[in-house]
């Protein structure tokens, strides 16, 4: 307590001083007693009667009394002894506070006569109070980083005693960090101050328990204590620390998302939030890391959030920061090295370095078709690639530098047998188990004009009826070419050739696109028995290739000629006349009708028939020879003029016929019929004689020629029969109904050479018939 003086005390003091001044004149002398405080009631302060010079009787008589204006009657007068005694306990410390002197003024009143005496009782202090702290327990919070020398005022202890009994000093229990200093302030008060002597370290000692003792100067000294608890407030003065600066982790690249990699742990000696750690990636961590890794801010566990790919990144260096939550924040750092272990997760690839180029079918072995390389994103053995070809192709792989190959031809190519190859390439890596990839490379083969057009037949036989319409289609040849495109495009043409001194191109015409052959004429078998055409098929390649085929055109006879009567020849308008004697017997040869037919075969097979006669019983005509003979002996009754109509027919279809009318004169007395015949028909016999001569000569020569030809052909036929030569035509080739012996014969000859010979043969046959008849 300070020396605050209560209102009551002031009043008391003022009163005291007023009386003192008032009485000063009436009172002489002063009596002063000194007593210690706290005397027991009844304790004698002094002999008042004696000190005032009064007799004992007067005390009673004059009513000696002590008056105190202070309200409290601390003293009494013992009327018997005249002593001033203590009436009440006197506490100086209450009465006078911290005043150095404590004097109680007393009025001594004596009546009869009234006398006032002033006496003083000085109350001396005794050490009856201990220093006292109002607060027995005090808690101080002190920041850890408080500067050395800092002072913290403490509560001063109170000791109501004064003088040497009052508070004298403070002492502090032993603590290396603190001491106490006393600060004297105005009024002699002593304020203790706690002084920080050494830096605080919460991590070493978080709480300092101090005992402050206050001592007074009495003897013996009295003391009071106060417990002071200093709590050191944590300062965030420790950074989180990782156990290692670098952590190493190895992880397979195919590890799943969420795989835990490592649990990092940092420690922080600070307490509370200052020691609470949050883990995070370093400030400048790349997005590529953030997308793959994650760290639990609280537990420090690192795990995968994305996918690892050795081929993208084989390792990561990740800076991790541990931050506490103090203020300011303190950080700790470490680095995590993640090594990604390659897994054979990439199949090898086949890369076409150059597009496969089409290759000519005549390309020599070793021609490069394409450049190929093998690639594998894995590393080590997982990334070693070998390429292989499936067999069965005329191709092979030629290794060049690392993993590069050339696809080359290794055999003969033939577009006609295989125009495109699908080459399957297999890439295998060297891992265990290996991964493989297949790729098919199409290689097309470019056509080369290496195939000539080929006719469906090497020669064609065409049978063409004579008298056909010009422009009608005669035949069609066709050729094919195994090549492709223009190399297989065929044009047909007719190679120039002479038939009977006329170019064959005037006979026929060929459609160059499809090989249809058209006749440009109507053919007359009697003039042209046949001809051959050489057709060429030529492709459009460069250079072009061609082949030839022969078309044999056989003209078929049509029955377009009626038999022509050669004998007897009738002069215009006159009938041929024959004479015969009336004496003729039966079987007499009257005459012989001779006719020829320009056609051949059946069409030229002539028969004679008596169509009409004057007397049909008299004459007969031989069907084959045309001989007119008498059937019986001529009688006298028979008419001398006989008329015969002989019809001559060929065997064609339709039948062609002609007639001849014979007038026969039956003469009496005519005896030499043969001579007569000559004589009587001189003109025809002369004519026929000349013809006969020519015919015989011709026949002889033709026979010899024919024989020779025939023998040569026969020999040839025999020799070539095995190699199916073109010498003899097969019967089955021909299904016409006009086949005759002569045709059969003719077929053994070439059509061109046959024509003239055959006409002669025909003529010769007619002549022979004439001659021998
Ligand atoms: C060939 O072409 C002509 C004219 O286009 C046609 O009349 C003929 O029938 C064709 N020939 C063949 C064998 O197709
Ligand atoms: C086709 O015939 C012509 C003319 O006779 C000849 O020049 C050519 O060489 C022949 N071609 C072939 C492929 O025989």
Coordinates of C-alpha atoms in Angstrom, one line a residue, residues 15 266 527 530 685:
X15 CA -8.8 18.9 14.3
X266 CA 10.5 -34.3 -41.3
X527 CA -13.6 -69.8 -159.5
X530 CA -10.6 -71.3 -151.0
X685 CA -17.1 -85.6 -184.4

